[in-house]
XYZ file of C-alpha atoms in Angstrom:
299
model
C -40.650 -46.455 60.085
C -42.388 -43.075 59.659
C -40.358 -39.954 60.380
C -41.080 -38.043 63.575
C -40.552 -34.350 64.229
C -37.229 -33.542 65.834
C -35.010 -30.545 66.521
C -31.301 -29.862 66.704
C -29.240 -27.128 68.370
C -26.743 -25.113 66.310
C -24.362 -23.715 68.966
C -22.352 -20.562 68.373
C -18.720 -21.324 67.464
C -16.214 -19.183 69.347
C -12.587 -18.809 68.290
C -10.905 -18.362 71.660
C -7.647 -17.914 69.740
C -6.928 -17.777 66.004
C -3.494 -17.605 64.380
C -2.941 -17.250 60.631
C 0.002 -19.542 59.882
C 0.256 -19.543 56.075
C -1.496 -19.479 52.727
C -1.937 -22.277 50.204
C -1.275 -21.914 46.495
C -5.042 -21.932 45.875
C -5.475 -18.863 48.073
C -6.922 -20.588 51.145
C -5.393 -19.351 54.392
C -3.931 -21.800 56.889
C -5.173 -21.301 60.422
C -4.540 -22.596 63.912
C -7.489 -22.055 66.208
C -8.750 -22.963 69.662
C -12.507 -23.380 69.351
C -15.306 -23.730 71.885
C -19.069 -23.896 71.431
C -21.626 -21.928 73.410
C -24.803 -23.160 75.040
C -26.566 -20.432 73.056
C -27.171 -20.538 69.309
C -29.673 -21.186 66.549
C -32.136 -24.085 66.464
C -33.374 -26.240 63.592
C -36.720 -28.074 63.583
C -37.564 -30.944 61.203
C -41.131 -32.149 60.613
C -42.825 -34.642 58.275
C -44.320 -32.997 55.189
C -45.879 -33.790 51.832
C -43.255 -31.623 50.103
C -40.043 -29.886 51.121
C -40.420 -26.506 52.803
C -38.157 -24.073 54.628
C -39.085 -21.221 56.941
C -37.142 -18.664 58.956
C -37.915 -17.343 62.435
C -36.079 -15.541 65.229
C -34.544 -12.095 65.617
C -32.175 -12.437 62.659
C -34.293 -14.692 60.423
C -35.424 -11.839 58.122
C -31.793 -11.198 57.149
C -31.324 -14.622 55.538
C -32.243 -16.062 52.170
C -34.795 -18.869 52.099
C -33.378 -20.180 48.815
C -30.503 -22.604 48.183
C -29.270 -20.934 45.005
C -26.926 -18.006 44.628
C -23.907 -16.605 46.453
C -25.980 -16.024 49.590
C -27.960 -19.260 49.297
C -28.906 -20.747 52.651
C -26.496 -23.418 53.870
C -29.342 -25.306 55.557
C -30.868 -26.090 52.164
C -27.493 -26.877 50.623
C -26.806 -29.294 53.493
C -30.221 -30.931 53.033
C -29.657 -31.419 49.317
C -26.109 -32.776 49.627
C -27.122 -35.204 52.375
C -30.152 -36.421 50.421
C -27.935 -36.952 47.369
C -25.426 -38.982 49.408
C -28.172 -41.138 50.908
C -29.793 -41.698 47.504
C -26.446 -42.978 46.213
C -26.686 -45.656 48.918
C -30.282 -46.486 47.973
C -31.639 -44.823 51.119
C -34.932 -42.937 50.990
C -34.855 -39.349 52.215
C -38.396 -38.051 51.952
C -39.853 -34.542 52.094
C -39.178 -32.505 55.193
C -40.363 -29.186 56.594
C -37.408 -27.319 58.105
C -37.610 -24.247 60.315
C -34.503 -22.272 61.279
C -34.790 -20.218 64.466
C -32.070 -17.638 63.770
C -30.901 -16.269 67.123
C -27.292 -15.451 66.190
C -26.244 -12.350 64.246
C -25.548 -13.017 60.582
C -21.960 -12.976 59.236
C -20.600 -12.224 62.698
C -17.585 -14.500 63.200
C -19.299 -17.086 65.396
C -20.058 -19.673 62.740
C -23.805 -19.159 62.511
C -24.279 -20.427 58.961
C -21.756 -23.231 59.436
C -23.388 -24.266 62.710
C -26.778 -24.294 60.971
C -25.432 -26.503 58.179
C -23.849 -28.917 60.660
C -27.042 -29.071 62.738
C -28.978 -29.796 59.548
C -26.735 -32.770 58.803
C -27.064 -34.132 62.362
C -30.786 -33.476 62.603
C -31.722 -34.866 59.204
C -29.769 -38.079 59.747
C -31.892 -38.607 62.850
C -35.100 -37.477 61.111
C -34.492 -39.800 58.170
C -33.254 -42.556 60.519
C -30.156 -42.889 58.363
C -26.409 -43.006 58.766
C -23.259 -42.269 56.791
C -19.653 -43.144 57.435
C -17.783 -40.481 59.372
C -15.497 -39.914 56.359
C -18.427 -39.401 53.972
C -20.109 -37.043 56.418
C -16.865 -35.092 56.854
C -16.582 -34.766 53.059
C -20.077 -33.293 52.857
C -19.350 -30.941 55.737
C -16.147 -29.622 54.140
C -17.951 -29.118 50.839
C -20.367 -26.826 52.665
C -17.591 -24.715 54.180
C -14.280 -24.836 56.034
C -15.973 -24.288 59.426
C -18.681 -26.928 59.023
C -16.548 -29.980 60.012
C -15.708 -28.423 63.397
C -19.339 -27.329 63.884
C -20.328 -30.936 63.192
C -18.354 -31.847 66.341
C -19.624 -28.884 68.431
C -17.242 -29.594 71.310
C -13.902 -28.070 72.350
C -11.265 -28.580 69.675
C -8.184 -27.300 67.939
C -8.558 -26.782 64.196
C -5.664 -26.469 61.793
C -5.132 -26.372 58.036
C -8.162 -24.650 56.499
C -10.230 -26.022 59.374
C -10.355 -29.684 58.400
C -7.541 -30.921 60.688
C -9.345 -31.330 63.995
C -8.066 -32.478 67.386
C -10.418 -32.693 70.364
C -9.500 -30.737 73.505
C -11.012 -32.931 76.195
C -9.314 -31.009 78.996
C -10.792 -27.604 78.160
C -12.925 -26.364 81.082
C -16.216 -24.552 80.664
C -16.171 -20.744 80.531
C -18.847 -18.189 81.338
C -18.831 -15.427 78.764
C -20.711 -12.629 77.057
C -20.935 -12.437 73.275
C -21.114 -8.862 71.976
C -21.698 -7.549 68.461
C -22.397 -4.005 67.223
C -24.555 -5.456 64.424
C -22.359 -4.104 61.685
C -20.816 -6.456 59.140
C -17.136 -6.662 58.274
C -15.895 -8.229 55.053
C -13.799 -11.336 55.687
C -11.953 -11.009 52.326
C -11.130 -7.365 53.145
C -9.723 -8.405 56.525
C -7.480 -11.057 54.991
C -6.323 -8.600 52.330
C -5.254 -6.200 55.089
C -3.112 -8.809 56.873
C 0.511 -7.670 56.754
C 1.832 -11.121 57.728
C 0.329 -14.492 56.886
C 3.012 -16.714 58.396
C 2.551 -16.225 62.137
C 3.770 -18.949 64.521
C 1.202 -21.558 65.602
C -0.651 -21.514 68.883
C 1.232 -22.693 71.962
C 0.478 -26.121 73.399
C -2.735 -25.971 75.478
C -2.725 -26.968 79.171
C -2.734 -30.706 79.771
C -5.387 -30.484 82.482
C -8.690 -28.720 83.025
C -7.523 -26.048 85.445
C -9.531 -22.949 84.494
C -6.915 -20.436 85.650
C -4.215 -22.202 83.634
C -6.440 -22.089 80.565
C -7.171 -18.376 80.978
C -3.436 -17.667 81.268
C -2.801 -19.808 78.195
C -5.507 -18.059 76.155
C -4.285 -14.632 77.262
C -0.915 -15.485 75.687
C -2.496 -16.173 72.310
C -4.322 -13.801 69.956
C -6.628 -13.419 66.980
C -4.525 -12.344 64.006
C -7.645 -11.016 62.253
C -8.507 -8.570 65.018
C -6.095 -5.754 64.100
C -7.269 -5.445 60.472
C -10.901 -5.868 61.589
C -10.566 -2.979 64.049
C -9.182 -0.809 61.255
C -12.294 -1.542 59.191
C -14.818 -1.242 62.031
C -13.906 1.000 65.008
C -16.921 -0.320 66.955
C -14.918 -3.508 67.622
C -12.543 -1.516 69.853
C -15.498 0.210 71.516
C -17.370 -2.998 72.284
C -14.156 -4.627 73.562
C -13.619 -1.735 75.969
C -17.212 -2.099 77.157
C -16.647 -5.782 77.959
C -13.502 -4.968 79.938
C -15.278 -2.220 81.872
C -18.037 -4.716 82.673
C -15.445 -6.955 84.365
C -14.351 -9.436 81.694
C -11.047 -11.134 82.507
C -10.162 -11.740 78.862
C -11.588 -9.974 75.809
C -11.007 -10.965 72.191
C -12.690 -10.929 68.807
C -13.981 -14.239 67.457
C -13.237 -15.343 63.905
C -13.303 -12.476 61.421
C -15.663 -10.476 63.641
C -17.371 -8.399 64.500
C -18.471 -10.515 67.490
C -16.226 -10.172 70.533
C -16.355 -12.218 73.707
C -15.484 -11.529 77.301
C -14.657 -14.328 79.751
C -16.121 -13.890 83.246
C -15.582 -15.689 86.553
C -19.001 -17.362 86.470
C -22.406 -17.234 84.802
C -23.848 -14.849 87.410
C -21.183 -12.251 86.557
C -21.765 -12.824 82.828
C -25.527 -12.366 83.246
C -25.000 -9.137 85.193
C -22.595 -7.855 82.528
C -25.094 -8.643 79.761
C -27.810 -6.628 81.513
C -25.428 -3.715 82.079
C -24.207 -3.677 78.485
C -27.702 -4.029 77.013
C -28.824 -0.978 78.979
C -25.911 1.025 77.550
C -26.465 -0.084 73.937
C -29.918 -1.633 73.496
C -29.444 -1.544 69.708
C -26.444 -3.904 69.838
C -26.313 -7.656 70.463
C -25.258 -8.996 73.875
C -25.693 -12.572 75.025
C -24.528 -14.176 78.272
C -23.770 -17.831 77.777
C -21.239 -20.513 78.630
C -19.092 -22.880 76.671
C -19.606 -26.602 76.917
C -16.259 -27.875 78.122
C -14.961 -30.631 80.283
C -13.270 -29.854 83.578
C -10.698 -32.468 84.563
C -8.620 -32.484 87.682
């Protein structure tokens, strides 16, 4: 059957809590993280073509490479090539495709933009090529692309441990209204890890067994992001933007991943939308986005 144009969302990945619990002999850090995915993010489009092509659009598109090679090579193209290689090994055709990445999320900002794009590429191209792979083979490809890609492949509430490959679904996590905020300044993830004074923190507490939102907020408030202290030392704007979120009425404020994106949890989407407008007026040169996580409220 001929391929038909399709598109795939690449939701922002938010570390609601992130504990550094150890370090492997190969240098990889062991993490324990509570992860949710926002309704806002990037978007990938896939169209039939005579030859492969890749284009970038959106606010942050000009900041990305449109090549697969090199240290900063685009993960979308690396995902395309690895998936095509895996399908070819099974004798499956994977013809030319025109890919467009609508880059709405800040680059290198701690909300999994590149990893989400890679995961969306895998999902979208399997549909575009009308193909399938075993879940284990797909997970192998995802991990080869980066430690965050397997969880972005799921794009639903989860707890990730190890280097990110040990994933447990959190079906009781409720949805949260929130504002993502970023001063549009990069922080170096390796520098942050180098500044960690302890790399053997205790794991995250056991999450609530039901979907009560207040119980989850209390639970999250008792956790932390172990990367936030060193990140604040490198980029003082993280403290400033966190204070702005609190002043705007956020009930819980924390940095996501290695930063510099912070999030504030609000009572509902209306309050988050109002906070976004207020914050954008104060700092129109920064990034603010009201959104909500896709959770599941039970009981």
